[in-house]
């Protein structure tokens, strides 16, 4: 009996010695509309990031196991030049595939998340989305490259990566996952909406699903802040934040410095307006107008694009929302709307400019289609998360998309087995912030997909100076972590989701 079990385990988990092909032989692998550029074994600890950016702390990849590194160029259109890398563990492959996402307009392979996947035994891949560098300039007069960025590079990467995995190990991955945040969250939803067969489980972090709306909002605020008098100093932001927390902290039933239900927060920054000239502890009329604009929705076509949530104030900058939000929005207008690298935020027209982002290739970037029925019907699981204090992508976009998807699928009870959204109070963009913001996303989606155990909560922790000082469950929206009434408010066990 014992022998039989050992034999079964061996067959189910072939080691590196029974690979279907050598790593080097993958260099001659034939893929449609694609070329394998290289295939090489990278010895344990030998990988360094191209460009030599090992970082001040030494090589962040020193703990990687031996893997087969495959680089390929994909050309699904005449104007396409999509780079991908596929990393294949030489031993102890977990028989699974994890694709990782990108950020903003970035045109580079995302090595850090690939390394995390590899450490867990995954075969993993990443794409540069079809261009080099962090600007949207690639898209100007290159509609096919815009489409590569919008969705095609990710899907093509998945198809090619699965073929490479099959060639190397002699079998397809048993389970396939997407893991991305920000732009990677947008890519996640695009995959679920357009290519429901690509993944069994999808992690969509802080998704920039309303890429158009986010750009319009960010540029609207940046245009407002061209007026120096309308800007807030860090001291003003702190005053504002303290006032918001004082007004809304207790709404969720617990005074803990965190606003767990910002949508229920009622706060008018007018209460902070100076009465006798400017002072550090009050806001000028122009500053009050700025703050109101940042919280308020923007009319865009037939929808309202949400402003930022109450509680996010400490993360705002004088460049508008965040430097990245401003830069991403500015590039969006320059290269996908006006084809003018000199276009400035001061030219923004809040009446006519927002809708322009929804046209042409620009509009194809958005991942706003709430119809996920095909993905759910295949058994796909979608784990989404968003920080309530996100200064780059409004968390209200996430709750709005969730509600639209629920409606499109016929109600919450039909969706809870397939799609759960975890809102993190006090968490900034993809992590960081005053609230618990560090949590494992991969283990919950694995358990959901592979064992049918949907996550009823995910415990997140907060650290200060490298030391964990608070843990709290994140709850499936619209539930919030509710204090049981006894025990430390810094311990997860003192809370229940409801
Ligand atoms: Ca609270």
Tab-separated table of C-alpha atoms and ligand atoms in Angstrom:
chain	number	residue	atom	x	y	z
A	1	UNK	CA	0.000	0.000	0.000
A	2	UNK	CA	2.790	2.390	0.954
A	3	UNK	CA	4.657	1.641	-2.265
A	4	UNK	CA	1.629	2.374	-4.364
A	5	UNK	CA	1.305	5.849	-2.831
A	6	UNK	CA	4.957	6.612	-3.496
A	7	UNK	CA	4.571	5.492	-7.102
A	8	UNK	CA	1.459	7.647	-7.575
A	9	UNK	CA	3.224	10.696	-6.222
A	10	UNK	CA	6.158	10.095	-8.539
A	11	UNK	CA	3.971	9.883	-11.612
A	12	UNK	CA	1.996	12.984	-10.644
A	13	UNK	CA	5.076	15.124	-10.004
A	14	UNK	CA	7.804	14.319	-12.509
A	15	UNK	CA	11.159	15.748	-11.516
A	16	UNK	CA	13.617	17.493	-13.818
A	17	UNK	CA	15.029	14.153	-14.891
A	18	UNK	CA	11.945	13.241	-16.915
A	19	UNK	CA	11.562	16.455	-18.889
A	20	UNK	CA	10.172	16.101	-22.386
A	21	UNK	CA	12.813	18.370	-23.897
A	22	UNK	CA	16.068	20.023	-22.953
A	23	UNK	CA	15.933	23.714	-22.245
A	24	UNK	CA	18.313	24.529	-25.108
A	25	UNK	CA	16.172	22.590	-27.589
A	26	UNK	CA	13.302	25.029	-26.981
A	27	UNK	CA	15.291	27.575	-29.019
A	28	UNK	CA	14.174	25.725	-32.137
A	29	UNK	CA	10.544	25.434	-31.079
A	30	UNK	CA	8.171	26.552	-33.834
A	31	UNK	CA	5.397	28.900	-32.727
A	32	UNK	CA	2.883	30.617	-35.025
A	33	UNK	CA	3.612	34.331	-35.604
A	34	UNK	CA	6.452	34.149	-33.121
A	35	UNK	CA	10.169	33.460	-32.822
A	36	UNK	CA	12.014	31.965	-29.884
A	37	UNK	CA	15.018	34.260	-29.379
A	38	UNK	CA	16.823	32.231	-26.743
A	39	UNK	CA	16.433	29.299	-24.366
A	40	UNK	CA	19.037	28.834	-21.661
A	41	UNK	CA	19.415	27.154	-18.321
A	42	UNK	CA	19.985	29.707	-15.546
A	43	UNK	CA	21.774	28.131	-12.595
A	44	UNK	CA	20.399	28.598	-9.092
A	45	UNK	CA	21.106	32.155	-7.905
A	46	UNK	CA	22.735	33.172	-11.196
A	47	UNK	CA	19.964	35.414	-12.577
A	48	UNK	CA	20.527	39.155	-12.578
A	49	UNK	CA	18.111	41.680	-13.997
A	50	UNK	CA	19.090	42.807	-17.507
A	51	UNK	CA	20.605	46.275	-17.344
A	52	UNK	CA	22.478	45.291	-14.199
A	53	UNK	CA	19.980	46.838	-11.809
A	54	UNK	CA	20.736	44.496	-8.938
A	55	UNK	CA	19.686	47.125	-6.408
A	56	UNK	CA	21.411	48.425	-3.332
A	57	UNK	CA	20.513	45.361	-1.297
A	58	UNK	CA	22.436	43.085	-3.675
A	59	UNK	CA	20.859	40.648	-6.103
A	60	UNK	CA	17.178	40.218	-5.234
A	61	UNK	CA	17.141	37.068	-7.364
A	62	UNK	CA	19.938	35.254	-5.545
A	63	UNK	CA	17.535	32.729	-4.010
A	64	UNK	CA	16.000	31.578	-7.294
A	65	UNK	CA	16.246	27.883	-8.138
A	66	UNK	CA	17.619	26.606	-11.426
A	67	UNK	CA	15.279	27.389	-14.286
A	68	UNK	CA	14.986	27.359	-18.048
A	69	UNK	CA	14.700	30.910	-19.373
A	70	UNK	CA	12.954	31.278	-22.709
A	71	UNK	CA	12.710	34.627	-24.520
A	72	UNK	CA	10.478	35.079	-27.548
A	73	UNK	CA	9.206	37.787	-29.873
A	74	UNK	CA	5.552	37.701	-30.916
A	75	UNK	CA	4.212	39.380	-34.043
A	76	UNK	CA	0.444	38.915	-34.195
A	77	UNK	CA	0.242	42.000	-36.467
A	78	UNK	CA	2.658	43.536	-38.974
A	79	UNK	CA	3.443	46.320	-36.507
A	80	UNK	CA	3.750	44.096	-33.441
A	81	UNK	CA	7.011	43.573	-31.582
A	82	UNK	CA	5.990	41.862	-28.349
A	83	UNK	CA	8.711	40.456	-26.109
A	84	UNK	CA	7.903	37.736	-23.628
A	85	UNK	CA	9.871	35.590	-21.237
A	86	UNK	CA	8.834	32.211	-19.928
A	87	UNK	CA	10.579	30.805	-16.871
A	88	UNK	CA	10.374	27.075	-16.275
A	89	UNK	CA	11.559	25.462	-13.031
A	90	UNK	CA	14.107	22.751	-13.844
A	91	UNK	CA	12.930	20.717	-10.848
A	92	UNK	CA	9.902	20.506	-8.598
A	93	UNK	CA	7.541	22.145	-11.063
A	94	UNK	CA	4.182	22.455	-9.302
A	95	UNK	CA	2.497	21.617	-12.636
A	96	UNK	CA	0.960	25.075	-12.743
A	97	UNK	CA	1.352	28.286	-14.714
A	98	UNK	CA	1.199	31.819	-13.373
A	99	UNK	CA	1.265	34.822	-15.699
A	100	UNK	CA	2.157	38.151	-14.099
A	101	UNK	CA	0.939	41.619	-15.029
A	102	UNK	CA	2.409	45.064	-15.607
A	103	UNK	CA	2.042	48.624	-14.285
A	104	UNK	CA	0.942	51.931	-15.894
A	105	UNK	CA	2.202	52.087	-19.520
A	106	UNK	CA	5.298	50.074	-18.675
A	107	UNK	CA	7.054	48.329	-21.489
A	108	UNK	CA	9.250	45.882	-19.680
A	109	UNK	CA	9.267	42.286	-18.522
A	110	UNK	CA	8.202	42.249	-14.874
A	111	UNK	CA	10.965	40.144	-13.308
A	112	UNK	CA	10.123	40.670	-9.621
A	113	UNK	CA	6.688	39.006	-9.724
A	114	UNK	CA	8.037	36.314	-12.061
A	115	UNK	CA	10.637	35.487	-9.421
A	116	UNK	CA	7.925	35.212	-6.759
A	117	UNK	CA	5.986	32.773	-8.921
A	118	UNK	CA	9.114	30.735	-9.675
A	119	UNK	CA	9.926	30.463	-5.963
A	120	UNK	CA	6.515	28.816	-5.482
A	121	UNK	CA	7.295	26.271	-8.177
A	122	UNK	CA	5.310	27.884	-10.968
A	123	UNK	CA	6.169	28.114	-14.610
A	124	UNK	CA	5.688	31.835	-15.176
A	125	UNK	CA	5.715	34.458	-17.885
A	126	UNK	CA	5.612	38.199	-18.436
A	127	UNK	CA	5.440	40.469	-21.469
A	128	UNK	CA	6.686	43.978	-22.220
A	129	UNK	CA	3.172	44.517	-23.733
A	130	UNK	CA	4.723	45.269	-27.122
A	131	UNK	CA	6.935	48.272	-26.509
A	132	UNK	CA	9.961	49.463	-24.547
A	133	UNK	CA	9.823	52.067	-21.780
A	134	UNK	CA	7.261	53.652	-19.490
A	135	UNK	CA	5.656	56.212	-21.819
A	136	UNK	CA	2.608	55.837	-24.092
A	137	UNK	CA	4.556	57.381	-26.977
A	138	UNK	CA	4.648	53.931	-28.597
A	139	UNK	CA	0.950	54.257	-29.404
A	140	UNK	CA	1.108	57.474	-31.425
A	141	UNK	CA	0.158	56.574	-35.003
A	142	UNK	CA	0.606	52.876	-34.148
A	143	UNK	CA	-2.916	51.518	-33.666
A	144	UNK	CA	-1.740	47.886	-33.729
A	145	UNK	CA	0.724	48.569	-30.916
A	146	UNK	CA	-2.090	50.193	-28.939
A	147	UNK	CA	-4.116	47.002	-29.356
A	148	UNK	CA	-1.104	44.935	-28.295
A	149	UNK	CA	-0.993	47.015	-25.118
A	150	UNK	CA	-4.761	46.935	-24.617
A	151	UNK	CA	-5.152	43.145	-24.565
A	152	UNK	CA	-3.429	41.275	-27.382
A	153	UNK	CA	0.073	40.973	-25.907
A	154	UNK	CA	-1.264	39.324	-22.739
A	155	UNK	CA	-3.432	36.806	-24.558
A	156	UNK	CA	-0.724	35.957	-27.101
A	157	UNK	CA	1.751	35.546	-24.253
A	158	UNK	CA	-0.590	33.061	-22.574
A	159	UNK	CA	-0.993	30.971	-25.723
A	160	UNK	CA	2.728	30.897	-26.418
A	161	UNK	CA	3.674	30.263	-22.797
A	162	UNK	CA	1.359	27.279	-22.592
A	163	UNK	CA	2.938	25.886	-25.776
A	164	UNK	CA	6.433	26.333	-24.317
A	165	UNK	CA	5.371	24.660	-21.057
A	166	UNK	CA	3.883	21.752	-22.963
A	167	UNK	CA	7.054	21.328	-25.033
A	168	UNK	CA	9.345	21.413	-21.993
A	169	UNK	CA	7.462	19.228	-19.552
A	170	UNK	CA	5.460	17.143	-22.007
A	171	UNK	CA	2.183	18.218	-20.435
A	172	UNK	CA	-0.035	21.234	-20.195
A	173	UNK	CA	-0.266	23.065	-16.871
A	174	UNK	CA	-2.900	21.571	-14.612
A	175	UNK	CA	-3.985	25.038	-13.498
A	176	UNK	CA	-3.323	28.476	-14.945
A	177	UNK	CA	-3.428	31.776	-13.060
A	178	UNK	CA	-3.122	35.479	-13.726
A	179	UNK	CA	-1.625	37.676	-11.011
A	180	UNK	CA	-1.454	41.439	-11.528
A	181	UNK	CA	-2.096	44.790	-9.865
A	182	UNK	CA	-2.865	48.265	-11.239
A	183	UNK	CA	-2.407	47.952	-15.027
A	184	UNK	CA	-2.025	44.249	-14.208
A	185	UNK	CA	-5.493	44.361	-12.649
A	186	UNK	CA	-6.844	45.896	-15.844
A	187	UNK	CA	-5.151	43.150	-17.831
A	188	UNK	CA	-6.693	40.627	-15.430
A	189	UNK	CA	-10.224	41.825	-16.136
A	190	UNK	CA	-9.555	42.092	-19.866
A	191	UNK	CA	-8.557	38.417	-19.839
A	192	UNK	CA	-11.660	37.408	-17.865
A	193	UNK	CA	-13.885	39.407	-20.222
A	194	UNK	CA	-12.326	38.532	-23.587
A	195	UNK	CA	-10.472	35.239	-23.155
A	196	UNK	CA	-12.381	33.237	-20.543
A	197	UNK	CA	-10.493	30.014	-21.348
A	198	UNK	CA	-7.016	31.423	-20.645
A	199	UNK	CA	-7.099	31.074	-16.855
A	200	UNK	CA	-8.669	29.007	-14.092
A	201	UNK	CA	-8.029	31.696	-11.517
A	202	UNK	CA	-7.464	35.418	-11.874
A	203	UNK	CA	-6.091	37.837	-9.281
A	204	UNK	CA	-7.086	41.399	-10.187
A	205	UNK	CA	-5.407	43.907	-7.866
A	206	UNK	CA	-6.411	47.583	-7.751
A	207	UNK	CA	-7.513	47.330	-11.368
A	208	UNK	CA	-7.241	50.294	-13.707
A	209	UNK	CA	-10.291	48.885	-15.473
A	210	UNK	CA	-11.654	52.330	-16.266
A	211	UNK	CA	-8.382	53.446	-17.847
A	212	UNK	CA	-10.174	56.291	-19.655
A	213	UNK	CA	-12.020	57.507	-16.590
A	214	UNK	CA	-8.914	57.388	-14.460
A	215	UNK	CA	-6.943	59.420	-17.014
A	216	UNK	CA	-9.708	62.009	-17.350
A	217	UNK	CA	-10.027	62.376	-13.571
A	218	UNK	CA	-6.285	62.637	-13.004
A	219	UNK	CA	-5.821	65.248	-15.730
A	220	UNK	CA	-8.853	67.195	-14.490
A	221	UNK	CA	-7.261	67.485	-11.040
A	222	UNK	CA	-3.797	68.182	-12.453
A	223	UNK	CA	-5.272	71.019	-14.537
A	224	UNK	CA	-6.876	72.468	-11.418
A	225	UNK	CA	-3.522	72.369	-9.633
A	226	UNK	CA	-1.834	74.422	-12.340
A	227	UNK	CA	-3.057	77.175	-10.038
A	228	UNK	CA	-0.548	77.113	-7.183
A	229	UNK	CA	-3.058	78.596	-4.743
A	230	UNK	CA	-5.224	75.506	-5.221
A	231	UNK	CA	-2.509	73.099	-4.024
A	232	UNK	CA	-2.268	71.527	-0.592
A	233	UNK	CA	0.926	71.288	1.426
A	234	UNK	CA	1.629	68.021	3.301
A	235	UNK	CA	0.615	69.889	6.483
A	236	UNK	CA	-2.753	70.755	4.914
A	237	UNK	CA	-3.205	67.149	3.815
A	238	UNK	CA	-2.595	65.999	7.373
A	239	UNK	CA	-5.129	68.514	8.734
A	240	UNK	CA	-7.663	67.347	6.160
A	241	UNK	CA	-6.982	63.674	6.820
A	242	UNK	CA	-7.341	64.134	10.571
A	243	UNK	CA	-10.682	65.875	10.055
A	244	UNK	CA	-11.963	63.146	7.733
A	245	UNK	CA	-10.904	60.410	10.132
A	246	UNK	CA	-12.513	62.259	13.039
A	247	UNK	CA	-15.759	62.495	11.043
A	248	UNK	CA	-15.937	58.955	9.676
A	249	UNK	CA	-13.696	56.580	11.646
A	250	UNK	CA	-16.505	55.426	13.944
A	251	UNK	CA	-18.969	54.812	11.060
A	252	UNK	CA	-17.757	51.224	10.811
A	253	UNK	CA	-18.326	50.580	14.502
A	254	UNK	CA	-14.741	50.925	15.695
A	255	UNK	CA	-12.542	53.931	16.349
A	256	UNK	CA	-9.228	52.599	15.111
A	257	UNK	CA	-8.004	55.337	12.767
A	258	UNK	CA	-9.271	53.433	9.720
A	259	UNK	CA	-12.322	54.174	7.623
A	260	UNK	CA	-13.644	50.756	6.672
A	261	UNK	CA	-16.695	52.069	4.831
A	262	UNK	CA	-15.709	55.314	3.067
A	263	UNK	CA	-18.784	55.192	0.849
A	264	UNK	CA	-20.868	55.973	3.963
A	265	UNK	CA	-18.631	58.865	4.978
A	266	UNK	CA	-20.249	62.279	4.932
A	267	UNK	CA	-17.690	65.053	5.050
A	268	UNK	CA	-17.635	68.534	3.550
A	269	UNK	CA	-14.139	70.094	3.438
A	270	UNK	CA	-15.859	73.468	3.755
A	271	UNK	CA	-15.726	72.959	7.539
A	272	UNK	CA	-11.965	73.461	7.318
A	273	UNK	CA	-12.120	76.737	5.376
A	274	UNK	CA	-10.078	79.522	6.967
A	275	UNK	CA	-12.009	82.348	8.563
A	276	UNK	CA	-9.201	84.851	9.064
A	277	UNK	CA	-6.740	84.388	6.203
A	278	UNK	CA	-4.564	81.367	5.335
A	279	UNK	CA	-3.143	79.306	8.149
A	280	UNK	CA	-1.567	75.850	8.383
A	281	UNK	CA	-4.566	74.402	10.208
A	282	UNK	CA	-7.243	75.528	7.739
A	283	UNK	CA	-7.860	75.507	3.966
A	284	UNK	CA	-8.262	78.433	1.597
A	285	UNK	CA	-11.332	78.648	-0.621
A	286	UNK	CA	-9.269	77.429	-3.595
A	287	UNK	CA	-7.967	74.484	-1.556
A	288	UNK	CA	-11.477	73.560	-0.492
A	289	UNK	CA	-12.461	73.553	-4.166
A	290	UNK	CA	-9.530	71.228	-4.944
A	291	UNK	CA	-10.483	68.811	-2.200
A	292	UNK	CA	-14.125	68.742	-3.285
A	293	UNK	CA	-13.054	68.050	-6.868
A	294	UNK	CA	-10.784	65.172	-5.834
A	295	UNK	CA	-13.655	63.440	-4.011
A	296	UNK	CA	-16.281	64.200	-6.627
A	297	UNK	CA	-17.239	62.145	-9.673
A	298	UNK	CA	-16.588	63.246	-13.233
A	299	UNK	CA	-19.320	62.973	-15.854
A	300	UNK	CA	-18.060	60.844	-18.712
A	301	UNK	CA	-20.437	59.829	-21.461
A	302	UNK	CA	-23.383	58.245	-19.674
A	303	UNK	CA	-21.504	57.333	-16.519
A	304	UNK	CA	-19.947	58.963	-13.504
A	305	UNK	CA	-16.271	58.251	-12.926
A	306	UNK	CA	-15.683	58.131	-9.184
A	307	UNK	CA	-13.362	60.465	-7.351
A	308	UNK	CA	-10.999	59.270	-4.633
A	309	UNK	CA	-12.353	57.919	-1.351
A	310	UNK	CA	-12.403	59.636	2.042
A	311	UNK	CA	-9.321	58.568	3.964
A	312	UNK	CA	-6.896	58.623	1.013
A	313	UNK	CA	-5.706	62.213	1.636
A	314	UNK	CA	-2.193	61.487	2.887
A	315	UNK	CA	-1.271	59.888	-0.427
A	316	UNK	CA	-2.275	62.818	-2.656
A	317	UNK	CA	0.404	64.959	-4.214
A	318	UNK	CA	0.553	68.456	-5.611
A	319	UNK	CA	0.901	66.966	-9.061
A	320	UNK	CA	-2.665	65.725	-8.775
A	321	UNK	CA	-3.751	62.436	-7.164
A	322	UNK	CA	-0.316	60.907	-7.598
A	323	UNK	CA	2.620	61.588	-9.927
A	324	UNK	CA	1.960	58.322	-11.745
A	325	UNK	CA	-1.763	59.016	-12.195
A	326	UNK	CA	-0.982	62.426	-13.643
A	327	UNK	CA	1.766	61.149	-15.946
A	328	UNK	CA	-0.335	58.232	-17.165
A	329	UNK	CA	-3.262	60.532	-17.930
A	330	UNK	CA	-1.090	63.113	-19.654
A	331	UNK	CA	0.462	60.452	-21.880
A	332	UNK	CA	-2.983	59.090	-22.626
A	333	UNK	CA	-4.056	62.435	-24.064
A	334	UNK	CA	-0.781	63.146	-25.820
A	335	UNK	CA	-0.331	59.885	-27.636
A	336	UNK	CA	-3.757	58.252	-27.914
A	337	UNK	CA	-6.060	61.257	-28.290
A	338	UNK	CA	-4.269	64.312	-29.677
A	339	UNK	CA	-1.162	62.763	-31.294
A	340	UNK	CA	0.717	65.738	-29.882
A	341	UNK	CA	3.716	65.179	-27.590
A	342	UNK	CA	3.524	68.845	-26.549
A	343	UNK	CA	-0.070	68.704	-25.276
A	344	UNK	CA	-0.300	70.005	-21.688
A	345	UNK	CA	-2.781	69.490	-18.843
A	346	UNK	CA	-3.509	73.245	-18.918
A	347	UNK	CA	-5.323	72.615	-22.224
A	348	UNK	CA	-7.744	70.167	-20.602
A	349	UNK	CA	-11.414	70.920	-21.207
A	350	UNK	CA	-13.515	69.167	-18.584
A	351	UNK	CA	-16.625	69.353	-20.786
A	352	UNK	CA	-15.315	67.933	-24.033
A	353	UNK	CA	-12.069	66.078	-23.285
A	354	UNK	CA	-13.217	63.163	-21.091
A	355	UNK	CA	-15.320	61.442	-23.781
A	356	UNK	CA	-12.438	61.583	-26.281
A	357	UNK	CA	-10.622	58.903	-24.315
A	358	UNK	CA	-13.344	56.387	-25.080
A	359	UNK	CA	-12.879	56.573	-28.822
A	360	UNK	CA	-10.674	54.541	-31.145
A	361	UNK	CA	-7.799	52.434	-29.808
A	362	UNK	CA	-7.848	54.399	-26.558
A	363	UNK	CA	-11.291	53.060	-25.702
A	364	UNK	CA	-10.152	49.483	-26.347
A	365	UNK	CA	-7.815	49.690	-23.350
A	366	UNK	CA	-10.732	49.935	-20.918
A	367	UNK	CA	-11.796	46.724	-19.187
A	368	UNK	CA	-15.279	47.867	-18.203
A	369	UNK	CA	-17.398	45.096	-19.703
A	370	UNK	CA	-19.255	43.614	-16.691
A	371	UNK	CA	-20.209	40.404	-18.510
A	372	UNK	CA	-18.045	37.698	-16.963
A	373	UNK	CA	-20.559	34.898	-17.491
A	374	UNK	CA	-18.390	32.911	-19.910
A	375	UNK	CA	-15.474	32.939	-17.447
A	376	UNK	CA	-17.720	31.928	-14.553
A	377	UNK	CA	-19.418	29.218	-16.634
A	378	UNK	CA	-16.042	27.545	-17.201
A	379	UNK	CA	-15.511	27.479	-13.441
A	380	UNK	CA	-13.140	30.443	-13.440
A	381	UNK	CA	-12.500	32.206	-10.129
A	382	UNK	CA	-11.872	35.936	-9.859
A	383	UNK	CA	-10.235	37.332	-6.743
A	384	UNK	CA	-10.180	41.119	-6.801
A	385	UNK	CA	-8.744	43.480	-4.199
A	386	UNK	CA	-8.419	47.236	-3.835
A	387	UNK	CA	-7.159	49.628	-1.144
A	388	UNK	CA	-9.682	52.172	0.135
A	389	UNK	CA	-6.881	54.759	0.434
A	390	UNK	CA	-5.634	54.277	-3.146
A	391	UNK	CA	-4.542	57.669	-4.602
A	392	UNK	CA	-4.005	56.398	-8.156
A	393	UNK	CA	-7.094	54.402	-9.075
A	394	UNK	CA	-10.293	55.142	-7.207
A	395	UNK	CA	-11.426	52.172	-5.105
A	396	UNK	CA	-14.988	53.205	-5.914
A	397	UNK	CA	-14.288	51.960	-9.437
A	398	UNK	CA	-13.753	48.488	-7.994
A	399	UNK	CA	-16.977	48.418	-5.995
A	400	UNK	CA	-18.915	49.861	-8.958
A	401	UNK	CA	-17.507	47.243	-11.341
A	402	UNK	CA	-18.278	44.482	-8.859
A	403	UNK	CA	-21.877	45.610	-8.577
A	404	UNK	CA	-22.250	45.825	-12.348
A	405	UNK	CA	-20.806	42.330	-12.784
A	406	UNK	CA	-23.118	40.959	-10.091
A	407	UNK	CA	-26.090	42.517	-11.846
A	408	UNK	CA	-24.977	41.177	-15.240
A	409	UNK	CA	-24.758	37.665	-13.797
A	410	UNK	CA	-28.131	37.698	-12.077
A	411	UNK	CA	-27.344	38.592	-8.468
A	412	UNK	CA	-24.831	38.188	-5.669
A	413	UNK	CA	-25.801	34.611	-4.831
A	414	UNK	CA	-25.002	33.556	-8.408
A	415	UNK	CA	-21.609	35.236	-8.310
A	416	UNK	CA	-20.185	34.557	-4.850
A	417	UNK	CA	-18.869	31.148	-5.908
A	418	UNK	CA	-16.928	32.751	-8.771
A	419	UNK	CA	-16.062	36.340	-7.915
A	420	UNK	CA	-15.099	38.003	-4.641
A	421	UNK	CA	-13.851	41.531	-4.038
A	422	UNK	CA	-11.705	42.307	-0.995
A	423	UNK	CA	-11.529	45.981	-0.038
A	424	UNK	CA	-8.620	46.920	2.234
A	425	UNK	CA	-9.267	49.865	4.599
A	426	UNK	CA	-6.345	52.287	4.720
A	427	UNK	CA	-4.403	50.483	1.982
A	428	UNK	CA	-2.808	52.643	-0.733
A	429	UNK	CA	-2.127	51.606	-4.337
A	430	UNK	CA	-1.446	47.851	-4.519
A	431	UNK	CA	-0.061	47.941	-0.964
A	432	UNK	CA	1.318	50.310	1.640
A	433	UNK	CA	-0.698	52.775	3.688
A	434	UNK	CA	-1.991	53.065	7.241
A	435	UNK	CA	-4.161	49.948	7.111
A	436	UNK	CA	-3.260	46.250	6.924
A	437	UNK	CA	-1.938	45.903	3.377
A	438	UNK	CA	0.324	42.865	3.233
A	439	UNK	CA	-1.393	39.606	2.327
A	440	UNK	CA	-0.951	36.487	0.241
A	441	UNK	CA	-3.176	36.520	-2.831
A	442	UNK	CA	-1.912	33.337	-4.440
A	443	UNK	CA	-2.714	30.820	-1.680
A	444	UNK	CA	-6.406	31.875	-1.490
A	445	UNK	CA	-6.944	31.594	-5.251
A	446	UNK	CA	-5.155	28.218	-5.309
A	447	UNK	CA	-7.453	26.899	-2.582
A	448	UNK	CA	-10.479	28.274	-4.364
A	449	UNK	CA	-9.605	26.829	-7.774
A	450	UNK	CA	-7.994	23.568	-6.695
A	451	UNK	CA	-10.015	22.655	-3.604
A	452	UNK	CA	-13.231	24.571	-4.152
A	453	UNK	CA	-12.709	26.555	-0.958
A	454	UNK	CA	-13.820	30.121	-1.641
A	455	UNK	CA	-12.042	32.695	0.553
A	456	UNK	CA	-14.392	33.888	3.308
A	457	UNK	CA	-11.661	36.235	4.535
A	458	UNK	CA	-8.005	37.005	3.866
A	459	UNK	CA	-5.853	38.065	6.785
A	460	UNK	CA	-3.703	41.122	6.031
A	461	UNK	CA	-0.993	42.622	8.191
A	462	UNK	CA	0.500	46.057	8.659
A	463	UNK	CA	4.135	46.633	9.534
A	464	UNK	CA	6.016	49.564	10.936
A	465	UNK	CA	9.782	49.685	10.561
A	466	UNK	CA	9.780	46.062	9.510
A	467	UNK	CA	7.747	44.862	12.481
A	468	UNK	CA	4.142	43.648	12.167
A	469	UNK	CA	1.935	45.743	14.434
A	470	UNK	CA	-1.603	44.954	13.265
A	471	UNK	CA	-3.477	42.122	11.541
A	472	UNK	CA	-7.032	42.250	10.275
A	473	UNK	CA	-9.212	40.136	8.014
A	474	UNK	CA	-10.116	41.578	4.637
A	475	UNK	CA	-13.696	40.644	3.852
A	476	UNK	CA	-15.639	39.829	0.695
A	477	UNK	CA	-17.419	43.022	-0.321
A	478	UNK	CA	-19.869	44.311	0.856
A	479	UNK	CA	-18.974	42.717	4.212
A	480	UNK	CA	-16.559	44.585	6.438
A	481	UNK	CA	-14.312	43.380	9.254
A	482	UNK	CA	-16.410	43.953	12.354
A	483	UNK	CA	-14.960	44.040	15.852
A	484	UNK	CA	-16.315	41.267	18.075
A	485	UNK	CA	-16.293	43.588	21.073
A	486	UNK	CA	-13.431	41.991	22.953
A	487	UNK	CA	-9.768	41.237	22.346
A	488	UNK	CA	-7.007	43.348	20.818
A	489	UNK	CA	-8.033	45.480	17.833
A	490	UNK	CA	-4.625	44.672	16.379
A	491	UNK	CA	-5.375	40.940	16.131
A	492	UNK	CA	-7.306	39.361	13.282
A	493	UNK	CA	-9.133	36.950	15.621
A	494	UNK	CA	-10.939	39.884	17.221
A	495	UNK	CA	-12.868	40.515	13.993
A	496	UNK	CA	-15.561	38.785	12.015
A	497	UNK	CA	-16.633	39.492	8.445
A	498	UNK	CA	-20.207	40.680	8.216
B	1	LIG	CA1	-12.881	52.712	11.962
